[in-house]
CSV table of C-alpha atoms in Angstrom, one decimal:
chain,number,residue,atom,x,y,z
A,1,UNK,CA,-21.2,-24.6,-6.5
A,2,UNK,CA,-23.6,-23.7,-9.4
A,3,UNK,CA,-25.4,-26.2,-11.6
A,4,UNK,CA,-26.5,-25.5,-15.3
A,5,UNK,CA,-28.8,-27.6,-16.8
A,6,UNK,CA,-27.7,-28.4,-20.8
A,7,UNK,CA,-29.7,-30.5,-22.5
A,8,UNK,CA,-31.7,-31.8,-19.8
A,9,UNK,CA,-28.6,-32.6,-17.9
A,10,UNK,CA,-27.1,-31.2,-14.8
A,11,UNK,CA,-23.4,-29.8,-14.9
A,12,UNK,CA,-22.0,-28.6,-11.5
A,13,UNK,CA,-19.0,-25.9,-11.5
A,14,UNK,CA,-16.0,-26.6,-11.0
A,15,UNK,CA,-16.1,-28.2,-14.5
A,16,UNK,CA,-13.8,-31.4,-14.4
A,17,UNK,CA,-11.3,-32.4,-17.2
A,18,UNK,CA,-10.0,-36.0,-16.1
A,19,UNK,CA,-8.3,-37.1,-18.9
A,20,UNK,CA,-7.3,-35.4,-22.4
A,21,UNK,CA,-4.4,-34.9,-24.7
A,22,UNK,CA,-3.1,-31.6,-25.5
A,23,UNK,CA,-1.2,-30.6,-28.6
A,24,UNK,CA,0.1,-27.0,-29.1
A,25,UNK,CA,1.7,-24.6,-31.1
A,26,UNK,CA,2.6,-20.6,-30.4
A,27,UNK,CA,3.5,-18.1,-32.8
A,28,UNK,CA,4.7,-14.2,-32.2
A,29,UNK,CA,2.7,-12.2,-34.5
A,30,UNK,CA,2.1,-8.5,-34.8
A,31,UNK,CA,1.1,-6.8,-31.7
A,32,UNK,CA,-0.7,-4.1,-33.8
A,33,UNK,CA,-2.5,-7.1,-35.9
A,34,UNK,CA,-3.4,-9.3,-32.7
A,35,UNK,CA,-5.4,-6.2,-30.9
A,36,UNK,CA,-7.3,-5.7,-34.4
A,37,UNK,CA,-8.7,-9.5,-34.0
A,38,UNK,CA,-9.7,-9.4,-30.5
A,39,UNK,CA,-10.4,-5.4,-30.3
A,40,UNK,CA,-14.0,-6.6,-30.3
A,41,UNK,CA,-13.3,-8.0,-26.4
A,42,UNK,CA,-11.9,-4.9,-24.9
A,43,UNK,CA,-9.1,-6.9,-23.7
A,44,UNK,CA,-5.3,-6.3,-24.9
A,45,UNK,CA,-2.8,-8.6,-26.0
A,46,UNK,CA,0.8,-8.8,-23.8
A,47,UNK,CA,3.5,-7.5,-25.9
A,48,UNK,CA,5.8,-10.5,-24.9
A,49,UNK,CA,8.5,-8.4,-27.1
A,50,UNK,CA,8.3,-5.3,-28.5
A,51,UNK,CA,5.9,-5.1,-31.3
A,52,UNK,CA,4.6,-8.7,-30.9
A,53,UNK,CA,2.5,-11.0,-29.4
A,54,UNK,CA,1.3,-14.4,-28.7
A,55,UNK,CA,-1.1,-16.7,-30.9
A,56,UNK,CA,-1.6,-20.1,-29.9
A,57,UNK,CA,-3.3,-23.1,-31.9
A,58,UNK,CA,-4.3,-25.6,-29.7
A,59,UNK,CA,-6.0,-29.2,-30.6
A,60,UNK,CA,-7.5,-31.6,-28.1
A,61,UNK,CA,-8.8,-34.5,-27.7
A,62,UNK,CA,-10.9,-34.7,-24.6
A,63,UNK,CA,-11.5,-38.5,-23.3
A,64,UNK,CA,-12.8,-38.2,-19.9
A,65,UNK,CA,-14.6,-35.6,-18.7
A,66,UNK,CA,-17.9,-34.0,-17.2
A,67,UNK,CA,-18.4,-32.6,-21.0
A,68,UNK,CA,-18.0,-36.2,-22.5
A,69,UNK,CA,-15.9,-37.3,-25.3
A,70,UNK,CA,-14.9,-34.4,-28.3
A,71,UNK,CA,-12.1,-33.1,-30.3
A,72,UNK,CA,-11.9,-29.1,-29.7
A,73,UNK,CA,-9.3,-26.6,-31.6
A,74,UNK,CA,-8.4,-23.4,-30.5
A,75,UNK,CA,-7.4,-19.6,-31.0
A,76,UNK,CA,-6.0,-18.3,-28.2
A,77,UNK,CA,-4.1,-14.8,-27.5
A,78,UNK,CA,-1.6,-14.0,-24.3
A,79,UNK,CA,-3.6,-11.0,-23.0
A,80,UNK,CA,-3.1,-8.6,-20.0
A,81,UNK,CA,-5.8,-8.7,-16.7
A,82,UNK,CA,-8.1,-6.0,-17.6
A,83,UNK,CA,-6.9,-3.9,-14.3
A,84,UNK,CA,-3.4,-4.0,-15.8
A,85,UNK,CA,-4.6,-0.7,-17.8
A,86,UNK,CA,-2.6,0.0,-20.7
A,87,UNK,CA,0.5,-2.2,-22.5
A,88,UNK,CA,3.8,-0.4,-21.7
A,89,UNK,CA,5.4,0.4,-24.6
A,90,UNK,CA,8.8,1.5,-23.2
A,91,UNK,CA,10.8,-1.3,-24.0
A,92,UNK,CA,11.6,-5.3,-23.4
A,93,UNK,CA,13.2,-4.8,-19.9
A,94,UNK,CA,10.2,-2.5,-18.7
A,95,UNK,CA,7.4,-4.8,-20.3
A,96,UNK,CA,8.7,-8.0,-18.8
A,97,UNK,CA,9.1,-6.4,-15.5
A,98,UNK,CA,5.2,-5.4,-15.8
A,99,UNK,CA,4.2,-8.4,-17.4
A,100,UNK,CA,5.4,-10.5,-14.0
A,101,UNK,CA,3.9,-8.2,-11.8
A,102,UNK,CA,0.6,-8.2,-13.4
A,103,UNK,CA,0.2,-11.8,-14.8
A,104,UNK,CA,-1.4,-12.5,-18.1
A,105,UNK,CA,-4.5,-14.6,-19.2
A,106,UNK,CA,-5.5,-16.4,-22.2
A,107,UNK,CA,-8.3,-14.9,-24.4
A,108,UNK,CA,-10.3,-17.6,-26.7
A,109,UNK,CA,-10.8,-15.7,-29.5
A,110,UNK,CA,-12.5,-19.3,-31.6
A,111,UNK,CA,-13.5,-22.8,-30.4
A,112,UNK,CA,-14.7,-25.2,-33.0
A,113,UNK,CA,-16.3,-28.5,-31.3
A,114,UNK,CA,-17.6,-31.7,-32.7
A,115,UNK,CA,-19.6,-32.6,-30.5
A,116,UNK,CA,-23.5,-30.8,-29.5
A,117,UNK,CA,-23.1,-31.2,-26.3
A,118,UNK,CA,-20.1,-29.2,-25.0
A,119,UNK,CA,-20.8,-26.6,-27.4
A,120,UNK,CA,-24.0,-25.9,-25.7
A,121,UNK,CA,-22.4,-26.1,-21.9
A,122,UNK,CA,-19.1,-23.7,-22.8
A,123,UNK,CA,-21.4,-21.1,-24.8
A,124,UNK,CA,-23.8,-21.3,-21.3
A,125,UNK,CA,-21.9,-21.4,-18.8
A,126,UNK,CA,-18.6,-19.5,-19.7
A,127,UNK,CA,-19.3,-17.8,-22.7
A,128,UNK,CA,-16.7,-19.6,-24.9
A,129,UNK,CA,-17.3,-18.9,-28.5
A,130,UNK,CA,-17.5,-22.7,-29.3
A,131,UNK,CA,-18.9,-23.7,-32.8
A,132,UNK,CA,-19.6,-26.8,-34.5
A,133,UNK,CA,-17.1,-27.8,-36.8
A,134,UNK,CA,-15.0,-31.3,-38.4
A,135,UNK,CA,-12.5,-31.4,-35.9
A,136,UNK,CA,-10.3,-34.3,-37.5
A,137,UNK,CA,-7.2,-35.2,-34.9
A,138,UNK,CA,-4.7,-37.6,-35.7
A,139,UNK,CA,-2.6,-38.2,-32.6
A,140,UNK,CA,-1.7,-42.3,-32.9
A,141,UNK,CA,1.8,-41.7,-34.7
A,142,UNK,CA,4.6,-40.1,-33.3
A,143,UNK,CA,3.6,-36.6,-35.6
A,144,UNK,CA,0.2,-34.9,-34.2
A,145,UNK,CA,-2.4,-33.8,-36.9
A,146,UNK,CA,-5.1,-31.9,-36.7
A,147,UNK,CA,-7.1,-30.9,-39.9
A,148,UNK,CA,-10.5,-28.3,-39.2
A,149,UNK,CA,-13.0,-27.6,-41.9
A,150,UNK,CA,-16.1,-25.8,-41.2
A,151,UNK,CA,-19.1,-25.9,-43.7
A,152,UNK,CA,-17.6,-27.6,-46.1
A,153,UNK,CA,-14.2,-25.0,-46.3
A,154,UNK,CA,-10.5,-26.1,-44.9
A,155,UNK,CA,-10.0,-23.9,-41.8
A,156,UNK,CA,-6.2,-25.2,-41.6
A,157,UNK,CA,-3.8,-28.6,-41.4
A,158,UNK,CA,-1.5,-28.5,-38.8
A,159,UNK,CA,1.9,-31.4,-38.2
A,160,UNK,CA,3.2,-31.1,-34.9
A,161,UNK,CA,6.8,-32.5,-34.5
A,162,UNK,CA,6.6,-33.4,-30.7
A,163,UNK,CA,10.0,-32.4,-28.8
A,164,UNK,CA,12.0,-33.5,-25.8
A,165,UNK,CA,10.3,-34.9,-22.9
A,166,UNK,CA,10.1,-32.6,-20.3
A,167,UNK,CA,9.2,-34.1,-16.4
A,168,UNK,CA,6.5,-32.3,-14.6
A,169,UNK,CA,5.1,-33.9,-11.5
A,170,UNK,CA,2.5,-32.6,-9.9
A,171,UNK,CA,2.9,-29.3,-12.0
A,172,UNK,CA,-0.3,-27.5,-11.9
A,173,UNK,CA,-0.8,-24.2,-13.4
A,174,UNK,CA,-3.3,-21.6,-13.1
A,175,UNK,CA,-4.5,-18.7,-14.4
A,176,UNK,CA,-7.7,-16.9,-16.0
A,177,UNK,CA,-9.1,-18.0,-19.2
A,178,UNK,CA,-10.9,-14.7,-20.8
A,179,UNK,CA,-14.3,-15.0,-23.2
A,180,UNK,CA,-16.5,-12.9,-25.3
A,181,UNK,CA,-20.2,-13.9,-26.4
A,182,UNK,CA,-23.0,-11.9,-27.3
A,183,UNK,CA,-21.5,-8.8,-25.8
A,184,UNK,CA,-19.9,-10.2,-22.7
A,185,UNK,CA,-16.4,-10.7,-21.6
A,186,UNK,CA,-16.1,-12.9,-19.4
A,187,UNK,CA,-13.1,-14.3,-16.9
A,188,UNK,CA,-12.6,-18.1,-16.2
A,189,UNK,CA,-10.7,-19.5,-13.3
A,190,UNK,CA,-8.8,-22.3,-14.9
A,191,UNK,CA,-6.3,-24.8,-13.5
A,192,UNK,CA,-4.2,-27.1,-16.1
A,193,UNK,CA,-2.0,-30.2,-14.7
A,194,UNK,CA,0.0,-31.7,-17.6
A,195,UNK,CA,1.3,-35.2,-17.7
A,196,UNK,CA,3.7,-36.8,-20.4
A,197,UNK,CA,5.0,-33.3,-21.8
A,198,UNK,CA,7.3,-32.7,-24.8
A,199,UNK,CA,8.4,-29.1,-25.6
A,200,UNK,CA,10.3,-28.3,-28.7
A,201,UNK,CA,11.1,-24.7,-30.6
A,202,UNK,CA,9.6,-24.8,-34.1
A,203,UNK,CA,8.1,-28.4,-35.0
A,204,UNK,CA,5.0,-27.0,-36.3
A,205,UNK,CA,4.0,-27.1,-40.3
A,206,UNK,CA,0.5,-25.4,-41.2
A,207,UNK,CA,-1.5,-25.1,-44.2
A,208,UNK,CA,-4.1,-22.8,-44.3
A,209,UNK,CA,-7.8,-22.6,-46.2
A,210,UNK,CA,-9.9,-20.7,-47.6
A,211,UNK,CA,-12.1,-20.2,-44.2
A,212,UNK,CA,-12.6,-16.5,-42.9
A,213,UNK,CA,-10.4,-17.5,-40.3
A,214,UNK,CA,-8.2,-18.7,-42.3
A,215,UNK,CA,-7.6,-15.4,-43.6
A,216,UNK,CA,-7.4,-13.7,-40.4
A,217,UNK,CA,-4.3,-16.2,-39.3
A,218,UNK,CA,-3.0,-15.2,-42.5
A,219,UNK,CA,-3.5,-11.3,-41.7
A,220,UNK,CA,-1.8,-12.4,-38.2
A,221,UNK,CA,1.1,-13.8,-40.5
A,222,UNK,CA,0.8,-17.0,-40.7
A,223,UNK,CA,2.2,-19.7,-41.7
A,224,UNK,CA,5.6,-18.6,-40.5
A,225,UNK,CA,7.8,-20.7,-38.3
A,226,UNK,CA,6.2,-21.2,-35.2
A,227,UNK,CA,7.8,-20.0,-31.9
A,228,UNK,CA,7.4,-23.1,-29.6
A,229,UNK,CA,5.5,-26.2,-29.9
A,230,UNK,CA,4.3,-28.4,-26.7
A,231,UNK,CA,2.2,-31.5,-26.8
A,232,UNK,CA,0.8,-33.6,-23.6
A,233,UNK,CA,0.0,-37.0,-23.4
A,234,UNK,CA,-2.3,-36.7,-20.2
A,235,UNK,CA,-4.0,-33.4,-19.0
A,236,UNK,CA,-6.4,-32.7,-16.4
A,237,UNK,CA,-8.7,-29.6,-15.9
A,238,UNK,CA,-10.7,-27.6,-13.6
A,239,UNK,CA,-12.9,-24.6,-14.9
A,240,UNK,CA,-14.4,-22.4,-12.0
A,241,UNK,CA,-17.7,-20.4,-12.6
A,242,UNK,CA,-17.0,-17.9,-15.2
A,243,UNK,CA,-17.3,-14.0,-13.7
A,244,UNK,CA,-18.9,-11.1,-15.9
A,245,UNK,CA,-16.3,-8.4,-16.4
């Protein structure tokens, strides 16, 4: 175990998520496009088909936790372990067959935060690239909003359409979360146990600002038609002590 102290306050690793709600949508974009954002990590996205790859928006709002209370959005990309070496480019069969021998992570390319706190614990202790921004979640109607705006500039609006519920008991899924800050990538032992699922193809509408992120979803290809959408009424979470790659 390994304590940080934020703000005067000790946090212990494992990082414990008790409660939160989860909101999701993934789109394929262009492989070639994808390794331009997140070149800067040295980390490469998995070509889930040929030519493309795997952006996901992700809002949360985070109830119970060792962090506190906040609402967090995300940029995440499907990426291959670093001792995978290079994609294969010979083909869906072949790349699919690699991509289950060799697993995947998830790289955090952007993290805005509302709240002081947690932005200082994830930049300290994991290296997530959290920032402070209005993270505005709407989540009491059967539709799931989330509208970001950073300095004053619309980042994006996104509508979730939540889909068929899908049962999941004692699911609990695990893999490596991947950062970059101030030089340093970083991997993240992260466990995710999802309660109160619905999973649905499409279901997503998104409007995007002005923001320079903005513009880099939009160089990704955004707003097209998202690929799957998945929303959770209950999630827990468990974040190990981040390793320097």
């Amino acid at each position: 175990m390994a304590r940080h102290l934020i703000q005067g306050r000790e946090v212990a690793t494992p990082v414990r998520i008790r409660d939160a709600m989860a909101c999701t949508a993934s789109y394929l974009v262009r492989a070639d496009a994808a390794r331009a954002v997140i070149a800067y990590s040295g980390l490469d996205v998995v070509e889930v088909l040929p030519g493309k790859a795997l952006c996901t928006l992700a809002f949360l709002d985070y109830t119970e936790g060792d962090l506190g209370a906040y609402h967090e959005f995300g940029v995440t990309f499907l990426v291959r372990p670093p001792e995978a070496g290079p994609a294969p480019r010979r083909g869906l069969r072949r790349g699919l067959s690699e991509l289950l021998r060799d697993g995947a992570g998830v790289f955090v390319h952007w993290l805005p935060v509302d709240q002081g706190f947690t932005l200082e614990a994830g930049r300290t202790i994991w290296g997530f690239p959290k920032e402070l921004a209005d993270v505005d979640l709407r989540l009491s109607s059967p539709y799931k909003r989330c509208v970001v705006r950073q300095d004053g500039r619309l980042v994006l609006d996104l509508l979730l359409r939540p889909g068929l519920p899908v049962p999941a008991p004692g699911l609990t899924a695990r893999t490596d979360a991947y950062t970059h800050l101030d030089g340093v990538t970083r991997r993240v032992p992260w466990s995710v146990a999802p309660r109160g699922g619905r999973v649905r193809p499409a279901g997503a509408l998104i409007r995007l600002g002005n923001h320079p992120v903005a513009r880099e979803l939009s160089e990704l290809g955004l707003p097209g038609g998202a690929f799957l959408t998945a929303t959770a009424s209950h999630v827990t979470m468990r974040f190990e002590e981040a390793k320097t790659l």
